[in-house]
Short mmCIF file of C-alpha atoms in Angstrom, two decimals:
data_model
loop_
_atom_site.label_atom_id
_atom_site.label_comp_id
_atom_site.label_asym_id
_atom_site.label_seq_id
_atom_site.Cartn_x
_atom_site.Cartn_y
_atom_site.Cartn_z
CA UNK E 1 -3.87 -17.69 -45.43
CA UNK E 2 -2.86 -14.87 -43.68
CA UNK E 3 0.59 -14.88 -41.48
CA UNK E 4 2.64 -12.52 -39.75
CA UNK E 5 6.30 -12.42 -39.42
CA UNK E 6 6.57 -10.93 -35.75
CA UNK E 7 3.67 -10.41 -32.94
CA UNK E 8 1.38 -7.92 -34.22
CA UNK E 9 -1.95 -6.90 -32.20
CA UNK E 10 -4.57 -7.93 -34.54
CA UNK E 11 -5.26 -10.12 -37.22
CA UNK E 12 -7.97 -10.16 -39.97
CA UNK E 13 -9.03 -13.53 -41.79
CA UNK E 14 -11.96 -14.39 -43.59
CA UNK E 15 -13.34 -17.38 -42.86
CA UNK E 16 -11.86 -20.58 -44.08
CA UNK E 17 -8.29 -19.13 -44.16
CA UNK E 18 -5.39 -20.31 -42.57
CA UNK E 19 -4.61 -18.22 -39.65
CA UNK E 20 -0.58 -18.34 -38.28
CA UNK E 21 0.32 -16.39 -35.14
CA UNK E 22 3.44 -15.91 -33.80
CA UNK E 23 5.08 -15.45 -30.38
CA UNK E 24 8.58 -14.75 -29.37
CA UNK E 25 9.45 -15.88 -26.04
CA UNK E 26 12.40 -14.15 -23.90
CA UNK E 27 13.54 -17.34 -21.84
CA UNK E 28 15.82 -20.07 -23.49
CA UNK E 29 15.57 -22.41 -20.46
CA UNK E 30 11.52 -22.36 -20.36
CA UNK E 31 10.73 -26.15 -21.69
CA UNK E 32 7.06 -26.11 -21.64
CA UNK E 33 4.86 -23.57 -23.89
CA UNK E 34 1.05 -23.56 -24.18
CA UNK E 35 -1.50 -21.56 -25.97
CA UNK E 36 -4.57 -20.02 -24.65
CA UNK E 37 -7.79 -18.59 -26.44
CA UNK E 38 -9.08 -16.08 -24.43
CA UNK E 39 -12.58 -14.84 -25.03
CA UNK E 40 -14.89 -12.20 -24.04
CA UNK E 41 -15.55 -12.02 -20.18
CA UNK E 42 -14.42 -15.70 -19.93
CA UNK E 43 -10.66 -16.77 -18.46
CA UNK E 44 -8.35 -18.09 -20.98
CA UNK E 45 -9.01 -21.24 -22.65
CA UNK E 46 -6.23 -24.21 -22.88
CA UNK E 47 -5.61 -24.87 -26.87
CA UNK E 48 -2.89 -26.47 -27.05
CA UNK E 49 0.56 -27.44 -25.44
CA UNK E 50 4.25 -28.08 -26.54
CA UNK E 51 6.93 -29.27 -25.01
CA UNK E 52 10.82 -28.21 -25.54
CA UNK E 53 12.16 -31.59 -26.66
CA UNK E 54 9.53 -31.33 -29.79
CA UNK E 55 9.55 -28.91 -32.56
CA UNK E 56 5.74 -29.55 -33.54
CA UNK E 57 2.62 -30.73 -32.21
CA UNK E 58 -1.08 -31.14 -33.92
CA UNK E 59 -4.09 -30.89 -32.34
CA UNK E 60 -7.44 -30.76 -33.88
CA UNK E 61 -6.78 -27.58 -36.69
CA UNK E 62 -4.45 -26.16 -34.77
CA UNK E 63 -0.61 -27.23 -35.06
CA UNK E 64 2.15 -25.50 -32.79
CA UNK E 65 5.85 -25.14 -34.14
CA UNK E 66 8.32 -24.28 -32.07
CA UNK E 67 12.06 -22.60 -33.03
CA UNK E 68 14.29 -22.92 -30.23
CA UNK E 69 17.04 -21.18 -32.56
CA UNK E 70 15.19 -17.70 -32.39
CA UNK E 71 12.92 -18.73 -29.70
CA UNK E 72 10.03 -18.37 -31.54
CA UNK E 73 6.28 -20.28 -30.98
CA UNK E 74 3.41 -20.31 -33.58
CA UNK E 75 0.20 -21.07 -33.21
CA UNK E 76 -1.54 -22.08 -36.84
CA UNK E 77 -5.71 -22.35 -37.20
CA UNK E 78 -6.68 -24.62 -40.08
CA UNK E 79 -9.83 -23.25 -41.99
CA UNK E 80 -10.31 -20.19 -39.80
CA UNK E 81 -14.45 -20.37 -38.17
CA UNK E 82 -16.15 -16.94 -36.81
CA UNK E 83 -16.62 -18.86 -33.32
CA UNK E 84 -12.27 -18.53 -33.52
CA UNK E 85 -12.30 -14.81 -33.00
CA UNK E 86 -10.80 -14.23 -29.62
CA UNK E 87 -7.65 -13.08 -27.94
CA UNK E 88 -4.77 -15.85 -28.37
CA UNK E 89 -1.46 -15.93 -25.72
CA UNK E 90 1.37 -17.95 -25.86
CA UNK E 91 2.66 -18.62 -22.52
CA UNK E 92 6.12 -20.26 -21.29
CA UNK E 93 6.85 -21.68 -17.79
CA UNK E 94 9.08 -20.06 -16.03
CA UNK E 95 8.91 -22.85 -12.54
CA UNK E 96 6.06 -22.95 -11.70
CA UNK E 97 4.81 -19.82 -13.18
CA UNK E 98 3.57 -19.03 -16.70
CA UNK E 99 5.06 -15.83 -18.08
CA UNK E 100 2.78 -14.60 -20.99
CA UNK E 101 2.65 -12.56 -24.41
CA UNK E 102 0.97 -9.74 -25.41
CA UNK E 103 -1.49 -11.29 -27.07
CA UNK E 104 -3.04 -11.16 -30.61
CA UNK E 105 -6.48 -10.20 -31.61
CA UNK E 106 -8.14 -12.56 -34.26
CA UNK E 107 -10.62 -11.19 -36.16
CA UNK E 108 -12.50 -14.19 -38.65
CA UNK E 109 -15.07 -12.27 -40.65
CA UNK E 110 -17.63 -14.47 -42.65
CA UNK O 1 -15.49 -32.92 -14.18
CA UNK O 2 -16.06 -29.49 -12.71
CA UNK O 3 -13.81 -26.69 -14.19
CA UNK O 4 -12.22 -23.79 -11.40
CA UNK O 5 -14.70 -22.04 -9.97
CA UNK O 6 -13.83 -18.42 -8.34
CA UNK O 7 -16.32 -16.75 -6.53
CA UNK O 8 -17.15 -13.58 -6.65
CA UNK O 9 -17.68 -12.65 -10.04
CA UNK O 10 -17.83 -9.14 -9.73
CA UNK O 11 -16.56 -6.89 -7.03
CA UNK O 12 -16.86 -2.93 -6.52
CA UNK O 13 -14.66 -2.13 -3.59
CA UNK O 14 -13.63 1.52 -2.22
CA UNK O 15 -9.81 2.73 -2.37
CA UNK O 16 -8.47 1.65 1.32
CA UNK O 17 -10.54 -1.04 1.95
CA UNK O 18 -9.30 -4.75 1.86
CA UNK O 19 -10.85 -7.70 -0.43
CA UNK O 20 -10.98 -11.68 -0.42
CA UNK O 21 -11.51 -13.50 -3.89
CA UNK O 22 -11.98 -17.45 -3.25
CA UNK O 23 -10.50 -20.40 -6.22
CA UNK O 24 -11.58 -23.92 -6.12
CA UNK O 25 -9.45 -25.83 -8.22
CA UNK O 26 -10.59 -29.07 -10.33
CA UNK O 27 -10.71 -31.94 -8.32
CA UNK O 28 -7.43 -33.84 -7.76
CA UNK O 29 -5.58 -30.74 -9.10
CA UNK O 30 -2.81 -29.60 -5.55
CA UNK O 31 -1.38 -26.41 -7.42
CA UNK O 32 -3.52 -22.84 -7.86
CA UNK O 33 -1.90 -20.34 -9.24
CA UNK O 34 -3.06 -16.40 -9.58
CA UNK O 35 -2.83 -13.86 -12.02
CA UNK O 36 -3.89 -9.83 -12.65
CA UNK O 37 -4.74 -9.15 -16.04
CA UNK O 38 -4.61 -5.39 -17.35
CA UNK O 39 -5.50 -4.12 -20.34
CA UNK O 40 -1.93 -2.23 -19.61
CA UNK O 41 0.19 -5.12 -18.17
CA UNK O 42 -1.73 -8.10 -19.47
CA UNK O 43 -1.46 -11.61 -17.94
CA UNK O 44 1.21 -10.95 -15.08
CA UNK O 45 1.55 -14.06 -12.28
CA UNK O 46 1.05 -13.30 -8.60
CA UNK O 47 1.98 -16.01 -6.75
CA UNK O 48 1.26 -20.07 -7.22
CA UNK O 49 0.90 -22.74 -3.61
CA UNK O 50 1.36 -26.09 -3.94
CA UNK O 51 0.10 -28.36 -0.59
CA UNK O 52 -0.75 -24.91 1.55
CA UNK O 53 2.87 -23.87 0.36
CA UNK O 54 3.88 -20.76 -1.35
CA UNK O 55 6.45 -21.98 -4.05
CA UNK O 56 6.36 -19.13 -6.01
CA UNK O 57 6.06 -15.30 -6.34
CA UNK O 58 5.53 -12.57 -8.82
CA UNK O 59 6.87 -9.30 -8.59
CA UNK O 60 3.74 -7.81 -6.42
CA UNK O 61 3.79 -5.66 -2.99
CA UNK O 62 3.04 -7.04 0.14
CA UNK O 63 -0.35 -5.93 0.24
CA UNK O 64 -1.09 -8.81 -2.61
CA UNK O 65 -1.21 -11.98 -0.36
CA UNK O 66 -2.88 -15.41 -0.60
CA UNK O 67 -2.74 -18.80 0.93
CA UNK O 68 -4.14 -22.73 0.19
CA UNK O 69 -6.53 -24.68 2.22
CA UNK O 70 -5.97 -28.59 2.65
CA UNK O 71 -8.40 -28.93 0.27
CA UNK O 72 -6.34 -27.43 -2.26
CA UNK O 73 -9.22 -24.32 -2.37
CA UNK O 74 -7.15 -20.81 -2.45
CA UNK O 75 -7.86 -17.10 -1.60
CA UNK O 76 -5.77 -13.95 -2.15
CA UNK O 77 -6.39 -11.23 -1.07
CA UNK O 78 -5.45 -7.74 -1.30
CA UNK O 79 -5.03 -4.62 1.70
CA UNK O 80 -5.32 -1.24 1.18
CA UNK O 81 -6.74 -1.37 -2.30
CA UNK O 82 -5.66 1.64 -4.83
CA UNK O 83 -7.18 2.18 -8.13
CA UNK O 84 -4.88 0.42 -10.20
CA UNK O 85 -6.11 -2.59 -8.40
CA UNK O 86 -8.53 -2.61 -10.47
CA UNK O 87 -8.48 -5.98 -12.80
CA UNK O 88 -9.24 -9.36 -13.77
CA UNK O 89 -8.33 -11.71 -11.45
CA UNK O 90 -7.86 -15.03 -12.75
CA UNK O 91 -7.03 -18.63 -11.00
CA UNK O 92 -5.91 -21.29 -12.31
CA UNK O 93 -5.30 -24.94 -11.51
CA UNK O 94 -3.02 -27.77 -12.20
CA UNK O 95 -2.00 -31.07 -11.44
CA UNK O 96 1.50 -30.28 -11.55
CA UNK O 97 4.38 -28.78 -13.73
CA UNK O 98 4.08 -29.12 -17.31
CA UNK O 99 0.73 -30.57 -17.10
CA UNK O 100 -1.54 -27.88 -18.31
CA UNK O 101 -2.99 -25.04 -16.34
CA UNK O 102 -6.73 -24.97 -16.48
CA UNK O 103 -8.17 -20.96 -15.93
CA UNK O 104 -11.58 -20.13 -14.34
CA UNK O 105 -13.30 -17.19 -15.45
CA UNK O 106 -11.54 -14.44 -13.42
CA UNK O 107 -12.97 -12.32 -10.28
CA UNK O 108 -13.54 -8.59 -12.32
CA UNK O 109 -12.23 -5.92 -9.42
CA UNK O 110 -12.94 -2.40 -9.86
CA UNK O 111 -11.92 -0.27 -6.87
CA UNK O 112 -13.69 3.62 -7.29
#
């Protein structure tokens, strides 16, 4: 499947690939990271949540690893569908306020 | 269970003029939280009450304000609007720290 080292805008996948995208995060005290899918005219959508005493956590195809080391989150799609393009954020809490990425574009062409 | 639910949708407003954009958070849920997303800045946080309390602030002028009803339903609203006002306004609601924040769909803000 497709991966990328550091946060780039976009990524292309064809359908049924593994998708990995990363996130660095700028705050070593944050202890609570989550994930958002973000489509079209809609608010962002909750995916999935870590928390800073874990290193990995599965949901349903998705699995977030986090790397306190480098401070660095990843977000991994299992078997890539079209209805997973979108915009995908990593956010981490800084109080009681989420401080977010950039974003990455996924493109899942069929 | 009902998700948050912002009202309006869609708002044109004029440079100078003030505007009010409403959250109802999910039932049970005490904190709302509110963000501006750009295409330029992205996701940035405004400001997040807890119990009618402010507990936290972005880095916004004073003309970005908001405030929490007992009910837990929130407003912001913004004076003296200027063009690069102009964004997606987004709420979002949770039951506390570390417990998830759930998004509604954003109150779209263009000021001509």
């Amino acid at each position: 499947g497709e991966s990328v080292g550091l946060h780039l805008p976009t990524l292309s996948v064809q359908e049924g690939d593994n998708s990995i995208i990363n996130c660095a995060y700028s705050n070593s005290a944050s202890d609570y990271f989550i994930w958002y899918k973000q489509e079209s005219g809609k608010g962002p959508q909750f995916i999935i949540d870590i928390r800073s005493n874990m290193d990995k956590r599965q949901g349903q195809r998705v699995t977030v690893l986090l790397n306190k080391t480098v401070k660095h989150l990843s977000l991994q799609i299992a078997a890539t569908q079209p209805g997973d393009s979108a915009v995908y954020f990593c956010a981490e809490n800084e109080g009681t306020a989420l401080i977010f990425g950039k974003g990455t574009t996924l493109s899942v062409s069929s | 269970k009902a998700g948050v639910t912002q009202t309006p949708r869609y708002l044109i407003k004029t440079r100078g003029q003030q505007v009010t954009l409403s959250c109802s958070p999910i039932s049970g849920h005490r904190s709302v939280s509110w963000y501006q997303q750009t295409p330029g800045q992205g996701l940035q946080f405004l400001f997040e009450y807890f119990s009618e309390t402010q507990r936290n602030k972005g880095n916004f002028p004073g003309r970005f304000s908001g405030r929490q009803f007992s009910n837990s339903r929130s407003e912001m609203n913004v004076s003296t609007l200027e063009l690069g006002d102009s964004a997606l306004y987004l709420c979002a609601s949770s039951a506390g720290v570390g417990y998830g924040y759930t998004f509604g769909s954003g109150t779209r803000l263009t000021v001509v």
